[in-house]
Amino acid sequence: ETGVTQTPRHLVMGMTNKKSLKCEQHLGHNAMYWYKQSAKKPLELMFVYSLEERVENNSVPSRFSPECPNSSHLFLHLHTLQPEDSALYLCASSPFPGSPILSSYNEQFFGPGTRLTVL
Amino acid sequence: AQSVTQLDSQVPVFEEAPVELRCNYSSSVSVYLFWYVQYPNQGLQLLLKYLSGSTLVKGINGFEAEFNKSQTSFHLRKPSVHISDTAEYFCAVRPPSAGGTSYGKLTFGQGTILTVHP
């Protein structure tokens, strides 16, 4: 596998279910991101992990719980979701962020996404 | 804070015709500018970026974009489109990283769906 992979690609769940989305990057990056893509809305940044530490949580409801056990893996644990949470969830990764030594350009590489439907 | 406006939600065009997808941004600081493409059932792929230097940047698949600071625009163009260019295109901005936790937060526009007809 190369790049950023996400599993599952499609997920249908009820409001009382608990499920997890998985993201894995094979690029040696140190930052990972979760985005939510809803129809007719801009991509929304949900969480950012840098060197396995959460550095941003954009007012995301607690029914979404991220986990970053190492720099290659990122999970999004889901529980008691609402129908309005149905969306495409995209994972991305980038090289070490914010280093003044680097060119300061940190391209984000995206995975194919998980299409989530909450019934 | 930054914001991005993509002026057209859908752009239909015939094959081999030229196309321009418009993007305007608002920011109180200098920004880097990007165009991403999303093909059906796929993630986002970087088309091109403007960091500094020449205001005309060339990307993959024959696309180019011009940064216009006075008009705060970064319109995407292609002189002759193909059926395979049918996709959704996203304009995005972010401030240059400055160390610390400045990890490169991207702000996206709403997207423009380009449909190329035979």
PDB file of C-alpha atoms in Angstrom:
ATOM      1  CA  GLU A   1       0.000   0.000   0.000  1.00  0.00           C
ATOM      2  CA  THR A   2       1.164   3.492  -0.759  1.00  0.00           C
ATOM      3  CA  GLY A   3      -0.058   6.939   0.217  1.00  0.00           C
ATOM      4  CA  VAL A   4      -2.976   7.306   2.596  1.00  0.00           C
ATOM      5  CA  THR A   5      -5.495   4.508   2.985  1.00  0.00           C
ATOM      6  CA  GLN A   6      -8.834   4.539   4.750  1.00  0.00           C
ATOM      7  CA  THR A   7     -11.096   1.710   5.871  1.00  0.00           C
ATOM      8  CA  PRO A   8     -13.883   1.012   5.522  1.00  0.00           C
ATOM      9  CA  ARG A   9     -14.727   2.889   2.335  1.00  0.00           C
ATOM     10  CA  HIS A  10     -18.448   2.765   3.113  1.00  0.00           C
ATOM     11  CA  LEU A  11     -20.206   2.455   6.449  1.00  0.00           C
ATOM     12  CA  VAL A  12     -23.869   2.394   7.372  1.00  0.00           C
ATOM     13  CA  MET A  13     -24.714   2.568  11.049  1.00  0.00           C
ATOM     14  CA  GLY A  14     -27.623   3.155  13.331  1.00  0.00           C
ATOM     15  CA  MET A  15     -27.700   5.932  15.873  1.00  0.00           C
ATOM     16  CA  THR A  16     -27.004   3.560  18.743  1.00  0.00           C
ATOM     17  CA  ASN A  17     -24.059   1.771  17.132  1.00  0.00           C
ATOM     18  CA  LYS A  18     -20.381   2.186  17.900  1.00  0.00           C
ATOM     19  CA  LYS A  19     -17.960   1.998  15.007  1.00  0.00           C
ATOM     20  CA  SER A  20     -14.463   3.167  14.127  1.00  0.00           C
ATOM     21  CA  LEU A  21     -12.882   4.634  11.025  1.00  0.00           C
ATOM     22  CA  LYS A  22      -9.258   3.828  10.333  1.00  0.00           C
ATOM     23  CA  CYS A  23      -6.624   5.797   8.472  1.00  0.00           C
ATOM     24  CA  GLU A  24      -3.096   4.681   7.705  1.00  0.00           C
ATOM     25  CA  GLN A  25      -0.355   6.637   5.989  1.00  0.00           C
ATOM     26  CA  HIS A  26       2.717   5.092   4.387  1.00  0.00           C
ATOM     27  CA  LEU A  27       4.526   8.372   3.689  1.00  0.00           C
ATOM     28  CA  GLY A  28       6.577   8.816   6.835  1.00  0.00           C
ATOM     29  CA  HIS A  29       4.606  11.907   7.792  1.00  0.00           C
ATOM     30  CA  ASN A  30       4.207  13.222  11.309  1.00  0.00           C
ATOM     31  CA  ALA A  31       0.901  15.054  11.149  1.00  0.00           C
ATOM     32  CA  MET A  32      -2.518  13.556  10.493  1.00  0.00           C
ATOM     33  CA  TYR A  33      -5.917  15.165  10.010  1.00  0.00           C
ATOM     34  CA  TRP A  34      -9.609  14.284  10.006  1.00  0.00           C
ATOM     35  CA  TYR A  35     -11.940  16.289   7.748  1.00  0.00           C
ATOM     36  CA  LYS A  36     -15.687  16.094   7.288  1.00  0.00           C
ATOM     37  CA  GLN A  37     -17.074  16.676   3.794  1.00  0.00           C
ATOM     38  CA  SER A  38     -20.820  17.284   3.695  1.00  0.00           C
ATOM     39  CA  ALA A  39     -22.833  17.999   0.591  1.00  0.00           C
ATOM     40  CA  LYS A  40     -22.774  21.648  -0.464  1.00  0.00           C
ATOM     41  CA  LYS A  41     -20.469  22.674   2.415  1.00  0.00           C
ATOM     42  CA  PRO A  42     -16.744  23.359   2.494  1.00  0.00           C
ATOM     43  CA  LEU A  43     -14.486  20.728   3.967  1.00  0.00           C
ATOM     44  CA  GLU A  44     -14.445  21.063   7.732  1.00  0.00           C
ATOM     45  CA  LEU A  45     -11.299  20.336   9.658  1.00  0.00           C
ATOM     46  CA  MET A  46     -12.184  18.209  12.677  1.00  0.00           C
ATOM     47  CA  PHE A  47      -8.964  17.142  14.355  1.00  0.00           C
ATOM     48  CA  VAL A  48      -5.221  17.470  13.868  1.00  0.00           C
ATOM     49  CA  TYR A  49      -2.539  15.283  15.386  1.00  0.00           C
ATOM     50  CA  SER A  50       1.092  16.303  15.294  1.00  0.00           C
ATOM     51  CA  LEU A  51       3.623  13.744  16.459  1.00  0.00           C
ATOM     52  CA  GLU A  52       0.759  11.754  17.973  1.00  0.00           C
ATOM     53  CA  GLU A  53      -0.429  14.695  20.037  1.00  0.00           C
ATOM     54  CA  ARG A  54      -3.751  16.349  19.355  1.00  0.00           C
ATOM     55  CA  VAL A  55      -3.126  19.977  18.430  1.00  0.00           C
ATOM     56  CA  GLU A  56      -6.548  20.987  17.230  1.00  0.00           C
ATOM     57  CA  ASN A  57     -10.100  20.045  18.026  1.00  0.00           C
ATOM     58  CA  ASN A  58     -12.480  22.237  16.078  1.00  0.00           C
ATOM     59  CA  SER A  59     -15.466  22.187  18.421  1.00  0.00           C
ATOM     60  CA  VAL A  60     -16.336  18.685  17.333  1.00  0.00           C
ATOM     61  CA  PRO A  61     -19.105  16.940  19.338  1.00  0.00           C
ATOM     62  CA  SER A  62     -17.901  14.349  21.805  1.00  0.00           C
ATOM     63  CA  ARG A  63     -19.659  11.582  19.891  1.00  0.00           C
ATOM     64  CA  PHE A  64     -16.573  11.755  17.651  1.00  0.00           C
ATOM     65  CA  SER A  65     -13.449  10.554  19.440  1.00  0.00           C
ATOM     66  CA  PRO A  66     -10.086  10.517  17.660  1.00  0.00           C
ATOM     67  CA  GLU A  67      -7.144   8.311  18.531  1.00  0.00           C
ATOM     68  CA  CYS A  68      -3.598   8.429  17.204  1.00  0.00           C
ATOM     69  CA  PRO A  69      -1.597   5.483  18.591  1.00  0.00           C
ATOM     70  CA  ASN A  70       1.433   6.221  16.392  1.00  0.00           C
ATOM     71  CA  SER A  71       2.416   8.537  13.577  1.00  0.00           C
ATOM     72  CA  SER A  72       1.169   6.127  10.903  1.00  0.00           C
ATOM     73  CA  HIS A  73      -2.313   5.410  12.219  1.00  0.00           C
ATOM     74  CA  LEU A  74      -5.313   7.549  13.017  1.00  0.00           C
ATOM     75  CA  PHE A  75      -8.737   6.406  14.164  1.00  0.00           C
ATOM     76  CA  LEU A  76     -12.074   8.122  14.511  1.00  0.00           C
ATOM     77  CA  HIS A  77     -14.334   6.368  17.012  1.00  0.00           C
ATOM     78  CA  LEU A  78     -18.024   6.978  16.497  1.00  0.00           C
ATOM     79  CA  HIS A  79     -20.881   6.492  18.958  1.00  0.00           C
ATOM     80  CA  THR A  80     -24.492   7.628  19.188  1.00  0.00           C
ATOM     81  CA  LEU A  81     -24.246   9.564  15.945  1.00  0.00           C
ATOM     82  CA  GLN A  82     -27.015  11.618  14.409  1.00  0.00           C
ATOM     83  CA  PRO A  83     -28.315  11.493  10.825  1.00  0.00           C
ATOM     84  CA  GLU A  84     -26.714  14.886  10.156  1.00  0.00           C
ATOM     85  CA  ASP A  85     -23.335  13.256  10.768  1.00  0.00           C
ATOM     86  CA  SER A  86     -23.725  11.413   7.471  1.00  0.00           C
ATOM     87  CA  ALA A  87     -20.875  12.627   5.278  1.00  0.00           C
ATOM     88  CA  LEU A  88     -17.599  11.702   3.642  1.00  0.00           C
ATOM     89  CA  TYR A  89     -14.841  11.580   6.236  1.00  0.00           C
ATOM     90  CA  LEU A  90     -11.421  12.282   4.824  1.00  0.00           C
ATOM     91  CA  CYS A  91      -8.081  11.598   6.420  1.00  0.00           C
ATOM     92  CA  ALA A  92      -4.924  13.448   5.417  1.00  0.00           C
ATOM     93  CA  SER A  93      -1.293  13.490   6.432  1.00  0.00           C
ATOM     94  CA  SER A  94       1.579  15.918   5.999  1.00  0.00           C
ATOM     95  CA  PRO A  95       5.284  16.140   6.863  1.00  0.00           C
ATOM     96  CA  PHE A  96       6.473  17.589  10.125  1.00  0.00           C
ATOM     97  CA  PRO A  97       4.452  20.733  10.533  1.00  0.00           C
ATOM     98  CA  GLY A  98       5.565  24.209  11.260  1.00  0.00           C
ATOM     99  CA  SER A  99       9.289  23.687  11.321  1.00  0.00           C
ATOM    100  CA  PRO A 100      11.046  26.999  10.667  1.00  0.00           C
ATOM    101  CA  ILE A 101      13.913  25.012   9.206  1.00  0.00           C
ATOM    102  CA  LEU A 102      11.844  23.525   6.425  1.00  0.00           C
ATOM    103  CA  SER A 103      10.452  25.505   3.539  1.00  0.00           C
ATOM    104  CA  SER A 104       7.274  25.723   5.611  1.00  0.00           C
ATOM    105  CA  TYR A 105       5.288  24.157   2.853  1.00  0.00           C
ATOM    106  CA  ASN A 106       3.613  21.034   4.147  1.00  0.00           C
ATOM    107  CA  GLU A 107       1.451  19.503   1.481  1.00  0.00           C
ATOM    108  CA  GLN A 108      -1.413  17.449   2.798  1.00  0.00           C
ATOM    109  CA  PHE A 109      -2.007  14.093   1.150  1.00  0.00           C
ATOM    110  CA  PHE A 110      -5.567  12.833   1.337  1.00  0.00           C
ATOM    111  CA  GLY A 111      -7.024   9.379   1.583  1.00  0.00           C
ATOM    112  CA  PRO A 112     -10.041   8.266  -0.479  1.00  0.00           C
ATOM    113  CA  GLY A 113     -12.457   8.804   2.400  1.00  0.00           C
ATOM    114  CA  THR A 114     -15.101   6.803   4.225  1.00  0.00           C
ATOM    115  CA  ARG A 115     -18.682   7.417   3.147  1.00  0.00           C
ATOM    116  CA  LEU A 116     -20.696   7.296   6.356  1.00  0.00           C
ATOM    117  CA  THR A 117     -24.468   6.988   6.461  1.00  0.00           C
ATOM    118  CA  VAL A 118     -26.253   7.259   9.793  1.00  0.00           C
ATOM    119  CA  LEU A 119     -29.778   5.885   9.805  1.00  0.00           C
TER     120      LEU A 119
ATOM    121  CA  ALA B   1      -8.906  34.239   9.704  1.00  0.00           C
ATOM    122  CA  GLN B   2      -9.244  33.282   6.085  1.00  0.00           C
ATOM    123  CA  SER B   3     -12.208  32.563   3.842  1.00  0.00           C
ATOM    124  CA  VAL B   4     -12.496  31.218   0.323  1.00  0.00           C
ATOM    125  CA  THR B   5     -15.315  31.758  -2.154  1.00  0.00           C
ATOM    126  CA  GLN B   6     -15.719  29.697  -5.279  1.00  0.00           C
ATOM    127  CA  LEU B   7     -18.081  31.689  -7.379  1.00  0.00           C
ATOM    128  CA  ASP B   8     -19.567  28.850  -9.396  1.00  0.00           C
ATOM    129  CA  SER B   9     -20.963  25.695  -7.842  1.00  0.00           C
ATOM    130  CA  GLN B  10     -21.270  23.965 -11.231  1.00  0.00           C
ATOM    131  CA  VAL B  11     -19.554  24.570 -14.554  1.00  0.00           C
ATOM    132  CA  PRO B  12     -20.679  22.573 -17.602  1.00  0.00           C
ATOM    133  CA  VAL B  13     -18.428  22.701 -20.651  1.00  0.00           C
ATOM    134  CA  PHE B  14     -17.937  20.812 -23.887  1.00  0.00           C
ATOM    135  CA  GLU B  15     -14.870  18.706 -24.544  1.00  0.00           C
ATOM    136  CA  GLU B  16     -11.891  20.623 -25.966  1.00  0.00           C
ATOM    137  CA  ALA B  17     -13.344  23.962 -24.865  1.00  0.00           C
ATOM    138  CA  PRO B  18     -11.429  26.226 -22.475  1.00  0.00           C
ATOM    139  CA  VAL B  19     -12.544  26.519 -18.874  1.00  0.00           C
ATOM    140  CA  GLU B  20     -12.004  28.883 -15.965  1.00  0.00           C
ATOM    141  CA  LEU B  21     -12.968  28.068 -12.386  1.00  0.00           C
ATOM    142  CA  ARG B  22     -13.057  31.126 -10.190  1.00  0.00           C
ATOM    143  CA  CYS B  23     -11.735  31.492  -6.676  1.00  0.00           C
ATOM    144  CA  ASN B  24     -11.567  34.550  -4.458  1.00  0.00           C
ATOM    145  CA  TYR B  25     -10.166  34.649  -0.977  1.00  0.00           C
ATOM    146  CA  SER B  26     -10.079  36.904   2.023  1.00  0.00           C
ATOM    147  CA  SER B  27      -7.238  37.035   4.519  1.00  0.00           C
ATOM    148  CA  SER B  28      -5.606  39.525   6.856  1.00  0.00           C
ATOM    149  CA  VAL B  29      -2.221  37.832   6.339  1.00  0.00           C
ATOM    150  CA  SER B  30      -0.363  36.532   3.335  1.00  0.00           C
ATOM    151  CA  VAL B  31      -1.407  33.046   2.316  1.00  0.00           C
ATOM    152  CA  TYR B  32      -0.413  30.110   0.236  1.00  0.00           C
ATOM    153  CA  LEU B  33      -3.014  29.124  -2.374  1.00  0.00           C
ATOM    154  CA  PHE B  34      -3.973  25.707  -3.659  1.00  0.00           C
ATOM    155  CA  TRP B  35      -6.275  23.955  -6.051  1.00  0.00           C
ATOM    156  CA  TYR B  36      -7.311  20.378  -5.324  1.00  0.00           C
ATOM    157  CA  VAL B  37      -9.293  17.998  -7.516  1.00  0.00           C
ATOM    158  CA  GLN B  38     -11.599  15.258  -6.296  1.00  0.00           C
ATOM    159  CA  TYR B  39     -12.623  12.572  -8.745  1.00  0.00           C
ATOM    160  CA  PRO B  40     -15.743  10.527  -7.933  1.00  0.00           C
ATOM    161  CA  ASN B  41     -15.255   8.221  -4.946  1.00  0.00           C
ATOM    162  CA  GLN B  42     -11.731   9.441  -4.367  1.00  0.00           C
ATOM    163  CA  GLY B  43      -9.903  11.752  -1.980  1.00  0.00           C
ATOM    164  CA  LEU B  44      -8.458  15.134  -2.828  1.00  0.00           C
ATOM    165  CA  GLN B  45      -5.410  15.414  -5.062  1.00  0.00           C
ATOM    166  CA  LEU B  46      -3.251  18.520  -5.290  1.00  0.00           C
ATOM    167  CA  LEU B  47      -3.437  20.140  -8.746  1.00  0.00           C
ATOM    168  CA  LEU B  48      -1.181  23.113  -8.158  1.00  0.00           C
ATOM    169  CA  LYS B  49      -0.042  25.599  -5.576  1.00  0.00           C
ATOM    170  CA  TYR B  50       1.156  29.170  -5.277  1.00  0.00           C
ATOM    171  CA  LEU B  51       3.709  29.819  -2.554  1.00  0.00           C
ATOM    172  CA  SER B  52       5.663  32.796  -3.905  1.00  0.00           C
ATOM    173  CA  GLY B  53       7.377  34.051  -7.044  1.00  0.00           C
ATOM    174  CA  SER B  54       5.762  33.975 -10.464  1.00  0.00           C
ATOM    175  CA  THR B  55       2.050  34.599 -10.229  1.00  0.00           C
ATOM    176  CA  LEU B  56       1.294  32.111 -12.992  1.00  0.00           C
ATOM    177  CA  VAL B  57       1.624  28.574 -11.743  1.00  0.00           C
ATOM    178  CA  LYS B  58       1.333  25.396 -13.741  1.00  0.00           C
ATOM    179  CA  GLY B  59       0.030  22.167 -12.345  1.00  0.00           C
ATOM    180  CA  ILE B  60      -0.739  18.654 -13.392  1.00  0.00           C
ATOM    181  CA  ASN B  61      -3.048  17.622 -16.223  1.00  0.00           C
ATOM    182  CA  GLY B  62      -2.535  20.878 -18.138  1.00  0.00           C
ATOM    183  CA  PHE B  63      -4.103  23.144 -15.527  1.00  0.00           C
ATOM    184  CA  GLU B  64      -2.712  26.527 -14.567  1.00  0.00           C
ATOM    185  CA  ALA B  65      -3.743  29.273 -12.194  1.00  0.00           C
ATOM    186  CA  GLU B  66      -2.905  32.931 -11.798  1.00  0.00           C
ATOM    187  CA  PHE B  67      -2.533  34.653  -8.464  1.00  0.00           C
ATOM    188  CA  ASN B  68      -3.847  38.206  -8.494  1.00  0.00           C
ATOM    189  CA  LYS B  69      -3.066  39.907  -5.218  1.00  0.00           C
ATOM    190  CA  SER B  70      -4.965  43.125  -5.923  1.00  0.00           C
ATOM    191  CA  GLN B  71      -8.127  41.189  -6.738  1.00  0.00           C
ATOM    192  CA  THR B  72      -7.427  38.485  -4.143  1.00  0.00           C
ATOM    193  CA  SER B  73      -8.149  35.856  -6.753  1.00  0.00           C
ATOM    194  CA  PHE B  74      -6.625  32.575  -7.823  1.00  0.00           C
ATOM    195  CA  HIS B  75      -8.591  31.398 -10.837  1.00  0.00           C
ATOM    196  CA  LEU B  76      -7.938  27.983 -12.360  1.00  0.00           C
ATOM    197  CA  ARG B  77      -7.768  27.582 -16.139  1.00  0.00           C
ATOM    198  CA  LYS B  78      -7.307  24.941 -18.776  1.00  0.00           C
ATOM    199  CA  PRO B  79      -7.221  25.787 -22.485  1.00  0.00           C
ATOM    200  CA  SER B  80      -8.800  22.518 -23.639  1.00  0.00           C
ATOM    201  CA  VAL B  81     -10.645  20.134 -21.335  1.00  0.00           C
ATOM    202  CA  HIS B  82     -11.144  16.400 -21.615  1.00  0.00           C
ATOM    203  CA  ILE B  83     -13.945  14.159 -20.459  1.00  0.00           C
ATOM    204  CA  SER B  84     -11.572  12.873 -17.792  1.00  0.00           C
ATOM    205  CA  ASP B  85     -11.421  16.335 -16.208  1.00  0.00           C
ATOM    206  CA  THR B  86     -14.954  15.865 -14.921  1.00  0.00           C
ATOM    207  CA  ALA B  87     -14.558  16.192 -11.165  1.00  0.00           C
ATOM    208  CA  GLU B  88     -15.041  18.571  -8.262  1.00  0.00           C
ATOM    209  CA  TYR B  89     -12.405  21.241  -7.800  1.00  0.00           C
ATOM    210  CA  PHE B  90     -11.558  22.924  -4.516  1.00  0.00           C
ATOM    211  CA  CYS B  91      -9.682  26.133  -3.919  1.00  0.00           C
ATOM    212  CA  ALA B  92      -7.912  26.398  -0.569  1.00  0.00           C
ATOM    213  CA  VAL B  93      -5.679  28.804   1.324  1.00  0.00           C
ATOM    214  CA  ARG B  94      -3.461  28.604   4.351  1.00  0.00           C
ATOM    215  CA  PRO B  95      -0.985  30.877   6.065  1.00  0.00           C
ATOM    216  CA  PRO B  96       2.696  29.975   5.814  1.00  0.00           C
ATOM    217  CA  SER B  97       3.846  27.840   8.708  1.00  0.00           C
ATOM    218  CA  ALA B  98       5.789  29.733  11.293  1.00  0.00           C
ATOM    219  CA  GLY B  99       6.887  27.022  13.658  1.00  0.00           C
ATOM    220  CA  GLY B 100       5.210  25.804  16.792  1.00  0.00           C
ATOM    221  CA  THR B 101       1.782  24.380  16.182  1.00  0.00           C
ATOM    222  CA  SER B 102       1.314  26.150  12.857  1.00  0.00           C
ATOM    223  CA  TYR B 103       0.698  22.868  11.110  1.00  0.00           C
ATOM    224  CA  GLY B 104      -0.765  24.347   7.961  1.00  0.00           C
ATOM    225  CA  LYS B 105      -4.491  24.661   8.507  1.00  0.00           C
ATOM    226  CA  LEU B 106      -6.242  24.701   5.147  1.00  0.00           C
ATOM    227  CA  THR B 107      -9.402  26.716   4.557  1.00  0.00           C
ATOM    228  CA  PHE B 108     -11.420  25.354   1.633  1.00  0.00           C
ATOM    229  CA  GLY B 109     -14.006  26.823  -0.677  1.00  0.00           C
ATOM    230  CA  GLN B 110     -17.311  25.094  -1.294  1.00  0.00           C
ATOM    231  CA  GLY B 111     -16.129  23.376  -4.445  1.00  0.00           C
ATOM    232  CA  THR B 112     -16.962  23.662  -8.153  1.00  0.00           C
ATOM    233  CA  ILE B 113     -18.258  20.671 -10.039  1.00  0.00           C
ATOM    234  CA  LEU B 114     -16.812  20.654 -13.549  1.00  0.00           C
ATOM    235  CA  THR B 115     -18.757  18.510 -15.996  1.00  0.00           C
ATOM    236  CA  VAL B 116     -17.228  17.979 -19.418  1.00  0.00           C
ATOM    237  CA  HIS B 117     -19.695  16.927 -22.100  1.00  0.00           C
ATOM    238  CA  PRO B 118     -18.731  15.136 -25.330  1.00  0.00           C
TER     239      PRO B 118
END
